[in-house]
CSV table of C-alpha atoms in Angstrom, one decimal:
chain,number,residue,atom,x,y,z
A,1,MET,CA,10.3,-17.6,9.5
A,2,ALA,CA,8.5,-19.1,12.9
A,3,HIS,CA,5.6,-16.8,14.1
A,4,SER,CA,4.0,-16.7,17.5
A,5,GLU,CA,0.3,-18.1,18.6
A,6,GLU,CA,0.1,-14.1,19.7
A,7,MET,CA,0.5,-12.8,16.1
A,8,LYS,CA,-1.6,-15.2,14.4
A,9,SER,CA,-4.7,-14.1,17.6
A,10,ILE,CA,-3.5,-10.9,16.2
A,11,TRP,CA,-4.3,-11.3,12.8
A,12,ARG,CA,-7.4,-13.3,13.5
A,13,SER,CA,-9.0,-10.6,15.4
A,14,ALA,CA,-8.2,-7.0,13.4
A,15,ASN,CA,-11.6,-5.4,12.2
A,16,ALA,CA,-9.2,-3.7,10.1
A,17,VAL,CA,-6.0,-4.6,7.5
A,18,THR,CA,-4.1,-1.3,5.7
A,19,PHE,CA,-2.5,-2.7,2.6
A,20,ASP,CA,0.9,-0.9,0.5
A,21,VAL,CA,-0.1,-0.8,-2.8
A,22,ASP,CA,3.1,-1.0,-4.8
A,23,SER,CA,4.9,-4.3,-4.6
A,24,THR,CA,2.5,-5.8,-2.1
A,25,VAL,CA,-0.6,-5.7,-3.6
A,26,ILE,CA,-0.1,-5.2,-7.2
A,27,GLN,CA,3.1,-6.9,-8.6
A,28,GLU,CA,5.4,-3.2,-9.7
A,29,GLU,CA,5.8,0.1,-8.7
A,30,GLY,CA,2.9,2.2,-10.0
A,31,ILE,CA,5.3,5.4,-10.7
A,32,ASP,CA,8.0,3.1,-12.3
A,33,GLU,CA,5.5,2.2,-15.1
A,34,LEU,CA,3.9,5.2,-15.1
A,35,ALA,CA,8.1,7.0,-15.9
A,36,LYS,CA,8.4,3.7,-18.1
A,37,PHE,CA,5.5,4.7,-20.0
A,38,CYS,CA,6.4,8.2,-20.2
A,39,GLY,CA,10.2,7.3,-21.5
A,40,LYS,CA,12.1,8.3,-18.0
A,41,GLU,CA,12.5,4.6,-16.6
A,42,LYS,CA,15.6,5.0,-16.0
A,43,GLU,CA,16.3,7.6,-14.0
A,44,VAL,CA,13.3,7.0,-11.6
A,45,ALA,CA,13.3,3.4,-10.6
A,46,ALA,CA,16.9,4.3,-9.1
A,47,LEU,CA,15.2,7.4,-7.1
A,48,THR,CA,12.3,4.6,-6.4
A,49,ASN,CA,14.7,1.7,-5.0
A,50,GLN,CA,16.6,4.6,-2.7
A,51,ALA,CA,13.4,5.2,-1.3
A,52,MET,CA,11.9,2.0,-0.6
A,53,GLN,CA,15.4,1.1,0.9
A,54,GLY,CA,15.0,4.2,3.2
A,55,ASN,CA,18.1,5.5,1.9
A,56,VAL,CA,16.4,9.1,1.3
A,57,THR,CA,13.9,10.6,2.5
A,58,PHE,CA,9.9,9.8,0.6
A,59,ARG,CA,9.7,13.1,0.3
A,60,GLN,CA,12.4,14.5,-1.4
A,61,SER,CA,12.3,11.2,-3.6
A,62,LEU,CA,8.6,12.1,-4.6
A,63,VAL,CA,9.6,15.1,-6.0
A,64,GLU,CA,12.7,14.4,-7.8
A,65,ARG,CA,10.8,11.6,-9.6
A,66,LEU,CA,7.6,13.4,-10.8
A,67,ASN,CA,9.9,16.9,-11.6
A,68,ILE,CA,11.4,13.9,-14.0
A,69,ILE,CA,8.4,12.2,-15.5
A,70,LYS,CA,6.0,15.4,-15.4
A,71,PRO,CA,2.8,13.5,-16.5
A,72,ASN,CA,-0.1,15.1,-18.0
A,73,LEU,CA,-3.1,13.6,-17.8
A,74,MET,CA,-3.5,12.8,-20.9
A,75,GLN,CA,-1.0,10.7,-20.4
A,76,ILE,CA,-2.6,9.4,-17.0
A,77,ASN,CA,-5.3,8.4,-19.3
A,78,ARG,CA,-3.8,6.6,-22.2
A,79,PHE,CA,-1.4,5.1,-19.3
A,80,LEU,CA,-4.6,3.1,-17.4
A,81,ALA,CA,-5.9,2.1,-20.5
A,82,SER,CA,-3.1,0.8,-22.1
A,83,HIS,CA,-1.3,-0.6,-18.7
A,84,PRO,CA,-3.6,-2.4,-16.0
A,85,LEU,CA,-1.6,-2.5,-13.2
A,86,LYS,CA,-0.8,-6.6,-12.1
A,87,LEU,CA,-2.7,-7.7,-8.9
A,88,SER,CA,-0.3,-9.6,-7.4
A,89,PRO,CA,-0.5,-13.7,-6.3
A,90,GLY,CA,-3.3,-14.2,-4.2
A,91,ILE,CA,-4.2,-10.7,-3.3
A,92,LYS,CA,-7.6,-11.0,-4.5
A,93,THR,CA,-8.1,-14.5,-2.7
A,94,LEU,CA,-7.1,-12.5,0.6
A,95,ILE,CA,-8.8,-9.6,0.3
A,96,THR,CA,-11.9,-11.5,-0.6
A,97,ALA,CA,-11.4,-13.7,2.5
A,98,LEU,CA,-10.8,-10.4,4.7
A,99,GLN,CA,-14.1,-9.0,3.1
A,100,ILE,CA,-16.1,-12.5,3.9
A,101,HIS,CA,-14.3,-12.4,7.7
A,102,LYS,CA,-16.3,-8.8,7.7
A,103,LYS,CA,-12.6,-7.0,8.4
A,104,GLN,CA,-12.4,-3.1,6.4
A,105,VAL,CA,-9.8,-3.6,4.1
A,106,PHE,CA,-7.7,0.0,3.0
A,107,LEU,CA,-5.0,0.9,0.7
A,108,VAL,CA,-2.0,3.1,2.2
A,109,SER,CA,0.4,4.2,-0.4
A,110,GLY,CA,2.6,6.9,-1.6
A,111,GLY,CA,1.6,6.1,-5.2
A,112,PHE,CA,-1.2,7.7,-6.5
A,113,HIS,CA,-4.9,8.0,-5.9
A,114,CYS,CA,-6.0,8.0,-9.9
A,115,LEU,CA,-3.2,4.7,-10.6
A,116,ILE,CA,-4.8,3.2,-7.5
A,117,ALA,CA,-8.5,3.5,-7.9
A,118,PRO,CA,-9.0,0.8,-10.7
A,119,VAL,CA,-6.8,-1.5,-8.7
A,120,ALA,CA,-9.1,-1.1,-6.0
A,121,SER,CA,-12.4,-1.6,-7.8
A,122,SER,CA,-10.9,-4.4,-9.0
A,123,LEU,CA,-11.0,-5.7,-5.2
A,124,ASN,CA,-14.0,-4.5,-4.7
A,125,ILE,CA,-12.8,-1.9,-2.3
A,126,PRO,CA,-14.5,1.5,-1.9
A,127,LEU,CA,-12.5,4.4,-3.0
A,128,GLU,CA,-13.1,6.1,0.5
A,129,ASN,CA,-11.0,3.5,1.4
A,130,ILE,CA,-7.8,4.8,-0.4
A,131,PHE,CA,-5.4,7.0,1.4
A,132,ALA,CA,-2.6,7.7,-1.0
A,133,ASN,CA,-1.0,10.8,-3.0
A,134,ARG,CA,-3.0,13.0,-5.6
A,135,LEU,CA,-1.5,14.6,-8.6
A,136,LYS,CA,-2.5,18.2,-9.6
A,137,PHE,CA,-3.0,19.1,-13.7
A,138,TYR,CA,-3.7,22.6,-15.1
A,139,PHE,CA,-7.1,23.3,-16.6
A,140,THR,CA,-4.4,22.5,-19.8
A,141,GLY,CA,-4.4,19.3,-18.7
A,142,GLU,CA,-0.3,20.1,-17.7
A,143,TYR,CA,1.1,18.6,-15.2
A,144,ALA,CA,1.0,21.0,-11.9
A,145,GLY,CA,3.0,18.9,-9.1
A,146,PHE,CA,0.5,17.1,-6.0
A,147,ASP,CA,-1.2,17.7,-3.0
A,148,GLN,CA,1.4,18.5,0.0
A,149,ASP,CA,-0.5,18.0,2.5
A,150,GLN,CA,-1.9,14.1,2.5
A,151,PRO,CA,-0.5,12.5,4.8
A,152,THR,CA,1.3,10.2,2.9
A,153,VAL,CA,3.4,12.5,0.7
A,154,GLU,CA,6.3,12.3,3.4
A,155,ASN,CA,8.1,9.6,5.9
A,156,GLY,CA,5.3,8.6,8.7
A,157,GLY,CA,2.5,9.1,6.6
A,158,LYS,CA,1.4,6.3,7.0
A,159,ALA,CA,2.1,5.7,10.6
A,160,LYS,CA,-0.4,9.1,10.4
A,161,VAL,CA,-3.0,7.1,8.5
A,162,ILE,CA,-3.6,4.1,10.9
A,163,ARG,CA,-3.2,6.4,13.8
A,164,TYR,CA,-6.2,8.6,12.0
A,165,LEU,CA,-8.8,5.1,11.8
A,166,LYS,CA,-7.8,4.2,14.8
A,167,GLU,CA,-8.4,7.5,17.3
A,168,ARG,CA,-11.2,9.1,14.4
A,169,LYS,CA,-12.9,5.7,13.3
A,170,GLY,CA,-12.5,3.6,15.9
A,171,PHE,CA,-10.7,0.3,14.8
A,172,GLN,CA,-9.0,-1.4,17.8
A,173,THR,CA,-7.2,-3.7,16.0
A,174,ILE,CA,-5.4,-3.1,13.3
A,175,VAL,CA,-2.4,-4.7,10.7
A,176,HIS,CA,-0.1,-3.2,8.3
A,177,ILE,CA,1.0,-5.8,5.4
A,178,GLY,CA,3.8,-4.1,3.0
A,179,ASP,CA,7.4,-4.4,1.5
A,180,GLY,CA,8.9,-1.1,1.8
A,181,ALA,CA,10.7,1.4,4.3
A,182,THR,CA,7.8,3.1,4.9
A,183,ASP,CA,5.3,0.8,5.6
A,184,LEU,CA,7.9,-0.2,8.4
A,185,GLU,CA,7.5,3.0,9.7
A,186,THR,CA,4.0,1.6,11.1
A,187,THR,CA,5.4,-0.6,13.5
A,188,PRO,CA,5.0,1.4,16.5
A,189,ILE,CA,1.2,2.1,16.2
A,190,VAL,CA,-0.6,-1.1,14.4
A,191,ASP,CA,-1.0,-3.8,16.1
A,192,LEU,CA,1.0,-5.9,13.6
A,193,PHE,CA,3.2,-5.8,11.0
A,194,ILE,CA,3.2,-8.1,7.9
A,195,GLY,CA,6.5,-7.7,6.2
A,196,TYR,CA,6.1,-9.1,2.5
A,197,GLY,CA,8.5,-10.2,-0.7
A,198,GLY,CA,6.2,-11.7,-2.9
A,199,ASN,CA,7.5,-9.3,-5.2
A,200,VAL,CA,11.1,-8.2,-3.7
A,201,ILE,CA,12.6,-8.5,-1.1
A,202,ARG,CA,13.7,-5.2,0.6
A,203,GLU,CA,16.7,-7.0,3.0
A,204,SER,CA,16.0,-3.7,5.2
A,205,VAL,CA,12.6,-4.7,5.9
A,206,LYS,CA,13.2,-8.7,6.0
A,207,SER,CA,15.5,-8.1,8.6
A,208,LYS,CA,13.3,-5.9,10.6
A,209,SER,CA,10.3,-7.7,10.7
A,210,SER,CA,8.6,-9.9,13.2
A,211,TRP,CA,6.3,-12.0,10.6
A,212,PHE,CA,7.7,-12.1,6.9
A,213,ILE,CA,6.0,-14.1,4.1
A,214,THR,CA,6.2,-14.1,0.5
A,215,ASN,CA,2.8,-16.2,-0.8
A,216,PHE,CA,-0.6,-14.3,0.8
A,217,ASP,CA,-1.8,-18.0,1.0
A,218,GLU,CA,-0.3,-18.4,4.5
A,219,LEU,CA,-2.4,-15.5,6.0
A,220,VAL,CA,-5.6,-16.7,4.0
A,221,ASN,CA,-4.7,-20.2,5.6
A,222,ILE,CA,-4.4,-19.2,9.1
A,223,LEU,CA,-7.4,-16.3,9.1
A,224,GLU,CA,-10.0,-19.8,7.6
A,225,THR,CA,-8.3,-21.9,11.1
A,226,GLN,CA,-10.4,-19.2,12.4
A,227,THR,CA,-13.4,-20.7,14.6
A,228,PHE,CA,-16.1,-19.0,16.0
A,229,GLY,CA,-15.1,-19.0,19.3
A,230,HIS,CA,-11.7,-17.4,18.1
A,231,ASP,CA,-13.6,-14.4,16.3
A,232,THR,CA,-13.6,-11.6,18.6
A,233,VAL,CA,-14.2,-9.2,16.0
A,234,CYS,CA,-16.0,-5.8,16.8
A,235,LYS,CA,-19.8,-5.9,15.0
């Protein structure tokens, strides 16, 4: 897909880059992998696909999937110990390059903080740079629902996070990268949205993305061609 010099310039000059996690930073959908571990794979995968295509509201899909899985704290801990989530090819190189260029990296996900935290740590992303949903447990460790006050629990939530980063944290130029319908919703608020299809291509996202990639090396290469004269990153 052709993309303009203007888009390349925005990419180079961004002082913050926000990433979706499932099927973008990692190869899988974390909730599907957790469902598989808990023996609820088939029921949950169909709902995940509907949510990613934008066919149902994200909140509705999340409630229905969690009501099927009902993961307890012991299952979560066993899952994390035995099923480390797989990073997408090239993502570590890309995030390292962004960090070298002094750009802040955030993970903005409709997934769960407890599953994303190990991913962030492996990429040297501070845990406070994660915006995601949080599971709740009773004192016995049994599933008690999820925090419904997090912005990422509903459609438009990722855009709310990016607005917060702009208005409260002062980031002037933000690029968001993701594969799903909730990522596409950030288009009106971000300076540049880049659709990603390296793990799964969602036609609804591909057709509406002005810049669509399947390989993170493309972004690394453009970043590395940045010259001192083009570097407008705010210090």
